[in-house]
PDB file of C-alpha atoms in Angstrom:
ATOM      1  CA  UNK A   9      35.559  96.534   8.635  1.00  0.00           C
ATOM      2  CA  UNK A  10      33.712  98.539  11.277  1.00  0.00           C
ATOM      3  CA  UNK A  11      32.852  96.645  14.714  1.00  0.00           C
ATOM      4  CA  UNK A  12      29.558  98.436  14.632  1.00  0.00           C
ATOM      5  CA  UNK A  13      26.995  96.804  12.287  1.00  0.00           C
ATOM      6  CA  UNK A  14      24.205  98.986  10.958  1.00  0.00           C
ATOM      7  CA  UNK A  15      21.110  97.641   8.801  1.00  0.00           C
ATOM      8  CA  UNK A  16      20.021  98.025   6.347  1.00  0.00           C
ATOM      9  CA  UNK A  17      22.680  99.843   4.359  1.00  0.00           C
ATOM     10  CA  UNK A  18      20.102 101.617   2.066  1.00  0.00           C
ATOM     11  CA  UNK A  19      16.557 102.470   2.600  1.00  0.00           C
ATOM     12  CA  UNK A  20      14.069 104.079   0.385  1.00  0.00           C
ATOM     13  CA  UNK A  21      10.795 105.087   1.791  1.00  0.00           C
ATOM     14  CA  UNK A  22       7.634 107.106   1.306  1.00  0.00           C
ATOM     15  CA  UNK A  23       6.693 109.861   3.547  1.00  0.00           C
ATOM     16  CA  UNK A  24       3.711 107.731   5.037  1.00  0.00           C
ATOM     17  CA  UNK A  25       5.792 104.567   5.644  1.00  0.00           C
ATOM     18  CA  UNK A  26       7.012 103.360   8.930  1.00  0.00           C
ATOM     19  CA  UNK A  27      10.457 101.711   9.105  1.00  0.00           C
ATOM     20  CA  UNK A  28      13.288 101.149  11.532  1.00  0.00           C
ATOM     21  CA  UNK A  29      16.906 101.367  11.299  1.00  0.00           C
ATOM     22  CA  UNK A  30      19.049  98.862  13.500  1.00  0.00           C
ATOM     23  CA  UNK A  31      22.505  99.055  14.963  1.00  0.00           C
ATOM     24  CA  UNK A  32      24.469  96.404  16.874  1.00  0.00           C
ATOM     25  CA  UNK A  33      27.768  96.259  18.756  1.00  0.00           C
ATOM     26  CA  UNK A  34      29.258  93.501  20.874  1.00  0.00           C
ATOM     27  CA  UNK A  35      32.377  95.635  22.155  1.00  0.00           C
ATOM     28  CA  UNK A  36      30.573  95.799  25.623  1.00  0.00           C
ATOM     29  CA  UNK A  37      30.396  99.609  25.103  1.00  0.00           C
ATOM     30  CA  UNK A  38      27.656 101.235  27.390  1.00  0.00           C
ATOM     31  CA  UNK A  39      27.036 104.476  25.425  1.00  0.00           C
ATOM     32  CA  UNK A  40      25.394 104.472  21.952  1.00  0.00           C
ATOM     33  CA  UNK A  41      24.486 107.230  19.653  1.00  0.00           C
ATOM     34  CA  UNK A  42      22.504 108.133  16.666  1.00  0.00           C
ATOM     35  CA  UNK A  43      23.988 110.831  14.227  1.00  0.00           C
ATOM     36  CA  UNK A  44      22.559 112.446  11.000  1.00  0.00           C
ATOM     37  CA  UNK A  45      25.125 113.143   8.204  1.00  0.00           C
ATOM     38  CA  UNK A  46      24.314 115.213   5.181  1.00  0.00           C
ATOM     39  CA  UNK A  47      26.636 115.019   2.245  1.00  0.00           C
ATOM     40  CA  UNK A  48      29.994 116.810   2.908  1.00  0.00           C
ATOM     41  CA  UNK A  49      28.907 117.899   6.218  1.00  0.00           C
ATOM     42  CA  UNK A  50      29.960 116.724   9.800  1.00  0.00           C
ATOM     43  CA  UNK A  51      27.742 114.245  11.710  1.00  0.00           C
ATOM     44  CA  UNK A  52      25.161 115.974  13.681  1.00  0.00           C
ATOM     45  CA  UNK A  53      24.212 114.263  16.976  1.00  0.00           C
ATOM     46  CA  UNK A  54      20.588 113.267  17.345  1.00  0.00           C
ATOM     47  CA  UNK A  55      20.400 110.950  20.484  1.00  0.00           C
ATOM     48  CA  UNK A  56      22.666 109.308  23.201  1.00  0.00           C
ATOM     49  CA  UNK A  57      22.033 106.390  25.064  1.00  0.00           C
ATOM     50  CA  UNK A  58      23.721 105.576  28.385  1.00  0.00           C
ATOM     51  CA  UNK A  59      23.266 102.252  30.250  1.00  0.00           C
ATOM     52  CA  UNK A  60      20.347 101.800  27.866  1.00  0.00           C
ATOM     53  CA  UNK A  61      18.543 105.008  28.972  1.00  0.00           C
ATOM     54  CA  UNK A  62      18.258 108.064  26.864  1.00  0.00           C
ATOM     55  CA  UNK A  63      20.463 110.727  28.068  1.00  0.00           C
ATOM     56  CA  UNK A  64      20.658 113.399  25.276  1.00  0.00           C
ATOM     57  CA  UNK A  65      18.058 114.182  22.760  1.00  0.00           C
ATOM     58  CA  UNK A  66      19.105 116.989  20.648  1.00  0.00           C
ATOM     59  CA  UNK A  67      15.652 118.447  20.059  1.00  0.00           C
ATOM     60  CA  UNK A  68      14.860 115.924  17.278  1.00  0.00           C
ATOM     61  CA  UNK A  69      11.558 115.756  15.931  1.00  0.00           C
ATOM     62  CA  UNK A  70       9.165 113.065  17.173  1.00  0.00           C
ATOM     63  CA  UNK A  71       8.965 111.269  13.653  1.00  0.00           C
ATOM     64  CA  UNK A  72      12.427 110.015  14.914  1.00  0.00           C
ATOM     65  CA  UNK A  73      11.862 107.676  17.773  1.00  0.00           C
ATOM     66  CA  UNK A  74      14.946 105.899  19.384  1.00  0.00           C
ATOM     67  CA  UNK A  75      14.902 102.668  21.256  1.00  0.00           C
ATOM     68  CA  UNK A  76      17.481 100.655  23.114  1.00  0.00           C
ATOM     69  CA  UNK A  77      16.375  97.195  23.893  1.00  0.00           C
ATOM     70  CA  UNK A  78      19.618  95.845  25.484  1.00  0.00           C
ATOM     71  CA  UNK A  79      23.259  97.088  25.928  1.00  0.00           C
ATOM     72  CA  UNK A  80      24.184  95.645  22.416  1.00  0.00           C
ATOM     73  CA  UNK A  81      21.239  96.940  20.217  1.00  0.00           C
ATOM     74  CA  UNK A  82      20.063 100.478  19.252  1.00  0.00           C
ATOM     75  CA  UNK A  83      17.040 101.144  17.013  1.00  0.00           C
ATOM     76  CA  UNK A  84      15.794 104.201  15.240  1.00  0.00           C
ATOM     77  CA  UNK A  85      12.008 103.970  14.467  1.00  0.00           C
ATOM     78  CA  UNK A  86      10.951 106.308  11.637  1.00  0.00           C
ATOM     79  CA  UNK A  87       7.489 107.582  10.661  1.00  0.00           C
ATOM     80  CA  UNK A  88       6.037 110.289   8.437  1.00  0.00           C
ATOM     81  CA  UNK A  89       9.501 111.411   7.358  1.00  0.00           C
ATOM     82  CA  UNK A  90       9.933 114.462   5.282  1.00  0.00           C
ATOM     83  CA  UNK A  91      12.192 114.586   2.032  1.00  0.00           C
ATOM     84  CA  UNK A  92      14.744 116.724   4.011  1.00  0.00           C
ATOM     85  CA  UNK A  93      15.213 113.812   6.320  1.00  0.00           C
ATOM     86  CA  UNK A  94      17.083 112.081   3.538  1.00  0.00           C
ATOM     87  CA  UNK A  95      20.672 111.421   4.694  1.00  0.00           C
ATOM     88  CA  UNK A  96      23.001 109.061   5.908  1.00  0.00           C
ATOM     89  CA  UNK A  97      22.225 107.955   9.690  1.00  0.00           C
ATOM     90  CA  UNK A  98      25.311 106.954  11.543  1.00  0.00           C
ATOM     91  CA  UNK A  99      25.442 104.720  14.795  1.00  0.00           C
ATOM     92  CA  UNK A 100      28.359 104.864  17.150  1.00  0.00           C
ATOM     93  CA  UNK A 101      29.164 103.311  20.342  1.00  0.00           C
ATOM     94  CA  UNK A 102      31.677 103.897  23.030  1.00  0.00           C
ATOM     95  CA  UNK A 103      32.790 103.318  26.673  1.00  0.00           C
ATOM     96  CA  UNK A 104      31.203 105.686  28.849  1.00  0.00           C
ATOM     97  CA  UNK A 105      34.382 107.503  29.799  1.00  0.00           C
ATOM     98  CA  UNK A 106      34.750 110.537  27.746  1.00  0.00           C
ATOM     99  CA  UNK A 107      38.302 109.807  26.849  1.00  0.00           C
ATOM    100  CA  UNK A 108      37.465 106.653  24.912  1.00  0.00           C
ATOM    101  CA  UNK A 109      36.712 107.186  21.077  1.00  0.00           C
ATOM    102  CA  UNK A 110      33.410 106.599  19.549  1.00  0.00           C
ATOM    103  CA  UNK A 111      33.253 103.687  17.016  1.00  0.00           C
ATOM    104  CA  UNK A 112      31.095 104.387  14.031  1.00  0.00           C
ATOM    105  CA  UNK A 113      28.951 102.025  11.723  1.00  0.00           C
ATOM    106  CA  UNK A 114      28.874 102.295   8.064  1.00  0.00           C
ATOM    107  CA  UNK A 115      25.571 104.029   8.389  1.00  0.00           C
ATOM    108  CA  UNK A 116      22.112 103.691   6.526  1.00  0.00           C
ATOM    109  CA  UNK A 117      21.673 105.783   3.528  1.00  0.00           C
ATOM    110  CA  UNK A 118      18.086 106.885   3.723  1.00  0.00           C
ATOM    111  CA  UNK A 119      16.036 108.333   0.902  1.00  0.00           C
ATOM    112  CA  UNK A 120      12.478 109.770   1.429  1.00  0.00           C
ATOM    113  CA  UNK A 121      10.415 110.062  -1.720  1.00  0.00           C
TER     114      UNK A 121
ATOM    115  CA  UNK B  10      28.629 125.080  24.062  1.00  0.00           C
ATOM    116  CA  UNK B  11      31.944 124.208  22.616  1.00  0.00           C
ATOM    117  CA  UNK B  12      32.631 124.746  18.992  1.00  0.00           C
ATOM    118  CA  UNK B  13      35.447 123.433  16.631  1.00  0.00           C
ATOM    119  CA  UNK B  14      36.752 125.348  13.538  1.00  0.00           C
ATOM    120  CA  UNK B  15      38.514 123.933  10.683  1.00  0.00           C
ATOM    121  CA  UNK B  16      39.748 126.163   7.915  1.00  0.00           C
ATOM    122  CA  UNK B  17      40.387 125.674   4.093  1.00  0.00           C
ATOM    123  CA  UNK B  18      37.609 123.187   3.544  1.00  0.00           C
ATOM    124  CA  UNK B  19      38.834 122.191   0.405  1.00  0.00           C
ATOM    125  CA  UNK B  20      42.492 121.017  -0.242  1.00  0.00           C
ATOM    126  CA  UNK B  21      44.055 119.822  -3.189  1.00  0.00           C
ATOM    127  CA  UNK B  22      47.485 118.572  -3.470  1.00  0.00           C
ATOM    128  CA  UNK B  23      49.976 116.387  -5.344  1.00  0.00           C
ATOM    129  CA  UNK B  24      51.305 113.179  -4.111  1.00  0.00           C
ATOM    130  CA  UNK B  25      54.433 113.422  -1.901  1.00  0.00           C
ATOM    131  CA  UNK B  26      53.286 116.998  -0.872  1.00  0.00           C
ATOM    132  CA  UNK B  27      53.130 117.704   2.896  1.00  0.00           C
ATOM    133  CA  UNK B  28      49.592 118.083   4.449  1.00  0.00           C
ATOM    134  CA  UNK B  29      48.621 120.116   7.307  1.00  0.00           C
ATOM    135  CA  UNK B  30      44.877 120.620   8.536  1.00  0.00           C
ATOM    136  CA  UNK B  31      44.217 123.203  11.060  1.00  0.00           C
ATOM    137  CA  UNK B  32      41.609 122.644  14.163  1.00  0.00           C
ATOM    138  CA  UNK B  33      40.850 125.176  16.775  1.00  0.00           C
ATOM    139  CA  UNK B  34      38.197 124.736  19.645  1.00  0.00           C
ATOM    140  CA  UNK B  35      36.501 127.013  21.885  1.00  0.00           C
ATOM    141  CA  UNK B  36      36.322 125.412  25.521  1.00  0.00           C
ATOM    142  CA  UNK B  37      38.215 126.605  28.405  1.00  0.00           C
ATOM    143  CA  UNK B  38      38.182 123.303  30.327  1.00  0.00           C
ATOM    144  CA  UNK B  39      39.885 120.036  29.872  1.00  0.00           C
ATOM    145  CA  UNK B  40      39.053 118.419  26.541  1.00  0.00           C
ATOM    146  CA  UNK B  41      39.818 115.232  24.767  1.00  0.00           C
ATOM    147  CA  UNK B  42      40.583 115.726  20.914  1.00  0.00           C
ATOM    148  CA  UNK B  43      40.302 113.358  18.011  1.00  0.00           C
ATOM    149  CA  UNK B  44      40.633 113.455  14.304  1.00  0.00           C
ATOM    150  CA  UNK B  45      38.633 111.180  12.280  1.00  0.00           C
ATOM    151  CA  UNK B  46      38.770 110.377   8.478  1.00  0.00           C
ATOM    152  CA  UNK B  47      35.942 109.136   6.196  1.00  0.00           C
ATOM    153  CA  UNK B  48      37.160 107.639   2.851  1.00  0.00           C
ATOM    154  CA  UNK B  49      34.845 107.988  -0.106  1.00  0.00           C
ATOM    155  CA  UNK B  50      31.714 105.634   0.623  1.00  0.00           C
ATOM    156  CA  UNK B  51      33.298 104.315   4.003  1.00  0.00           C
ATOM    157  CA  UNK B  52      32.657 104.761   7.750  1.00  0.00           C
ATOM    158  CA  UNK B  53      34.303 107.179  10.043  1.00  0.00           C
ATOM    159  CA  UNK B  54      37.552 105.928  11.217  1.00  0.00           C
ATOM    160  CA  UNK B  55      39.713 107.077  14.141  1.00  0.00           C
ATOM    161  CA  UNK B  56      43.013 108.501  12.828  1.00  0.00           C
ATOM    162  CA  UNK B  57      44.418 109.611  16.256  1.00  0.00           C
ATOM    163  CA  UNK B  58      43.439 110.922  19.631  1.00  0.00           C
ATOM    164  CA  UNK B  59      44.821 113.155  22.511  1.00  0.00           C
ATOM    165  CA  UNK B  60      43.977 112.890  26.110  1.00  0.00           C
ATOM    166  CA  UNK B  61      46.953 113.831  28.124  1.00  0.00           C
ATOM    167  CA  UNK B  62      50.793 113.352  28.089  1.00  0.00           C
ATOM    168  CA  UNK B  63      53.024 114.152  25.192  1.00  0.00           C
ATOM    169  CA  UNK B  64      51.379 116.802  23.055  1.00  0.00           C
ATOM    170  CA  UNK B  65      52.626 115.132  19.794  1.00  0.00           C
ATOM    171  CA  UNK B  66      50.575 112.201  19.039  1.00  0.00           C
ATOM    172  CA  UNK B  67      51.094 109.829  16.324  1.00  0.00           C
ATOM    173  CA  UNK B  68      48.238 107.903  14.546  1.00  0.00           C
ATOM    174  CA  UNK B  69      47.632 105.389  11.771  1.00  0.00           C
ATOM    175  CA  UNK B  70      48.897 105.646   8.143  1.00  0.00           C
ATOM    176  CA  UNK B  71      51.663 108.009   9.043  1.00  0.00           C
ATOM    177  CA  UNK B  72      49.509 110.939  10.285  1.00  0.00           C
ATOM    178  CA  UNK B  73      50.525 112.858  13.611  1.00  0.00           C
ATOM    179  CA  UNK B  74      48.875 115.782  15.433  1.00  0.00           C
ATOM    180  CA  UNK B  75      50.105 118.283  17.949  1.00  0.00           C
ATOM    181  CA  UNK B  76      48.113 119.654  20.849  1.00  0.00           C
ATOM    182  CA  UNK B  77      49.028 123.281  21.610  1.00  0.00           C
ATOM    183  CA  UNK B  78      46.886 124.189  24.741  1.00  0.00           C
ATOM    184  CA  UNK B  79      47.790 127.941  24.668  1.00  0.00           C
ATOM    185  CA  UNK B  80      46.402 128.272  21.153  1.00  0.00           C
ATOM    186  CA  UNK B  81      43.359 125.885  21.614  1.00  0.00           C
ATOM    187  CA  UNK B  82      44.699 124.036  18.698  1.00  0.00           C
ATOM    188  CA  UNK B  83      45.099 120.492  17.421  1.00  0.00           C
ATOM    189  CA  UNK B  84      46.506 120.378  13.893  1.00  0.00           C
ATOM    190  CA  UNK B  85      46.926 117.459  11.677  1.00  0.00           C
ATOM    191  CA  UNK B  86      50.129 116.629   9.652  1.00  0.00           C
ATOM    192  CA  UNK B  87      51.381 114.179   7.370  1.00  0.00           C
ATOM    193  CA  UNK B  88      54.927 114.810   5.741  1.00  0.00           C
ATOM    194  CA  UNK B  89      54.279 113.180   2.288  1.00  0.00           C
ATOM    195  CA  UNK B  90      50.704 112.099   1.237  1.00  0.00           C
ATOM    196  CA  UNK B  91      49.388 109.441  -1.098  1.00  0.00           C
ATOM    197  CA  UNK B  92      46.509 109.210  -3.538  1.00  0.00           C
ATOM    198  CA  UNK B  93      44.980 107.019  -0.948  1.00  0.00           C
ATOM    199  CA  UNK B  94      44.656 109.813   1.550  1.00  0.00           C
ATOM    200  CA  UNK B  95      41.787 111.466  -0.478  1.00  0.00           C
ATOM    201  CA  UNK B  96      39.021 111.774   2.121  1.00  0.00           C
ATOM    202  CA  UNK B  97      37.249 114.010   4.404  1.00  0.00           C
ATOM    203  CA  UNK B  98      39.011 114.779   7.608  1.00  0.00           C
ATOM    204  CA  UNK B  99      37.161 115.827  10.848  1.00  0.00           C
ATOM    205  CA  UNK B 100      38.485 117.293  13.952  1.00  0.00           C
ATOM    206  CA  UNK B 101      36.331 116.396  17.086  1.00  0.00           C
ATOM    207  CA  UNK B 102      36.368 117.623  20.660  1.00  0.00           C
ATOM    208  CA  UNK B 103      34.659 116.224  23.796  1.00  0.00           C
ATOM    209  CA  UNK B 104      34.912 118.024  27.080  1.00  0.00           C
ATOM    210  CA  UNK B 105      36.043 115.876  30.122  1.00  0.00           C
ATOM    211  CA  UNK B 106      33.016 114.241  31.708  1.00  0.00           C
ATOM    212  CA  UNK B 107      30.779 114.825  28.899  1.00  0.00           C
ATOM    213  CA  UNK B 108      29.789 112.353  26.030  1.00  0.00           C
ATOM    214  CA  UNK B 109      28.761 115.059  23.669  1.00  0.00           C
ATOM    215  CA  UNK B 110      31.238 114.962  20.695  1.00  0.00           C
ATOM    216  CA  UNK B 111      31.593 118.199  18.694  1.00  0.00           C
ATOM    217  CA  UNK B 112      32.664 117.962  15.155  1.00  0.00           C
ATOM    218  CA  UNK B 113      34.391 120.536  12.861  1.00  0.00           C
ATOM    219  CA  UNK B 114      33.004 121.160   9.494  1.00  0.00           C
ATOM    220  CA  UNK B 115      35.549 118.859   8.008  1.00  0.00           C
ATOM    221  CA  UNK B 116      38.295 119.184   5.353  1.00  0.00           C
ATOM    222  CA  UNK B 117      37.762 117.644   2.011  1.00  0.00           C
ATOM    223  CA  UNK B 118      41.283 116.476   0.917  1.00  0.00           C
ATOM    224  CA  UNK B 119      41.927 115.417  -2.675  1.00  0.00           C
ATOM    225  CA  UNK B 120      45.344 114.156  -3.645  1.00  0.00           C
ATOM    226  CA  UNK B 121      46.310 114.060  -7.197  1.00  0.00           C
ATOM    227  CA  UNK B 122      48.510 111.273  -8.492  1.00  0.00           C
TER     228      UNK B 122
END
């Protein structure tokens, strides 16, 4: 079992819907990440939060809006998504030191109709 | 930007065969290196990591990897695979002082009983 919990596990939504993905960790990690993973491909970094502040945005479209309410929680708000946004969305966390590995959640399988 | 190369994307082998997966990175500075495994339908799990010291590192499930600095390589090995090693294997690199983890494209490994 992973120590990073993501909900929901599956999400189907229309292009006009608004939904949110949630991620929680209680390992005391101060860096949290959102990745997008297409089938048989490596994870692609979307956002990085350090000490609850957005530190990296990899030119992600504004229809994806991250939020870090506190050091344990990370949200990804979704609005007006496109069919090509269908993917597995992974959350990860780590200590801020780069020599510590990232711990990944099970992901949310997102399908856009 | 650093890049990570993994060759032979699809690998099929029989149980008890030896496995070696190559990983090369292009970054001139100090890096931290990881191998992650993703079993079908499961989250990314850390197999092993290298930060410093002995360049031969041992991980979980009988895997080991060797860091060769002169070749910018971090190849993964297992002397005798099992059917349960069927999975996607990702090499990942993070430069020291950076929290942007770069993944290779992955190796899809299928072990035939």
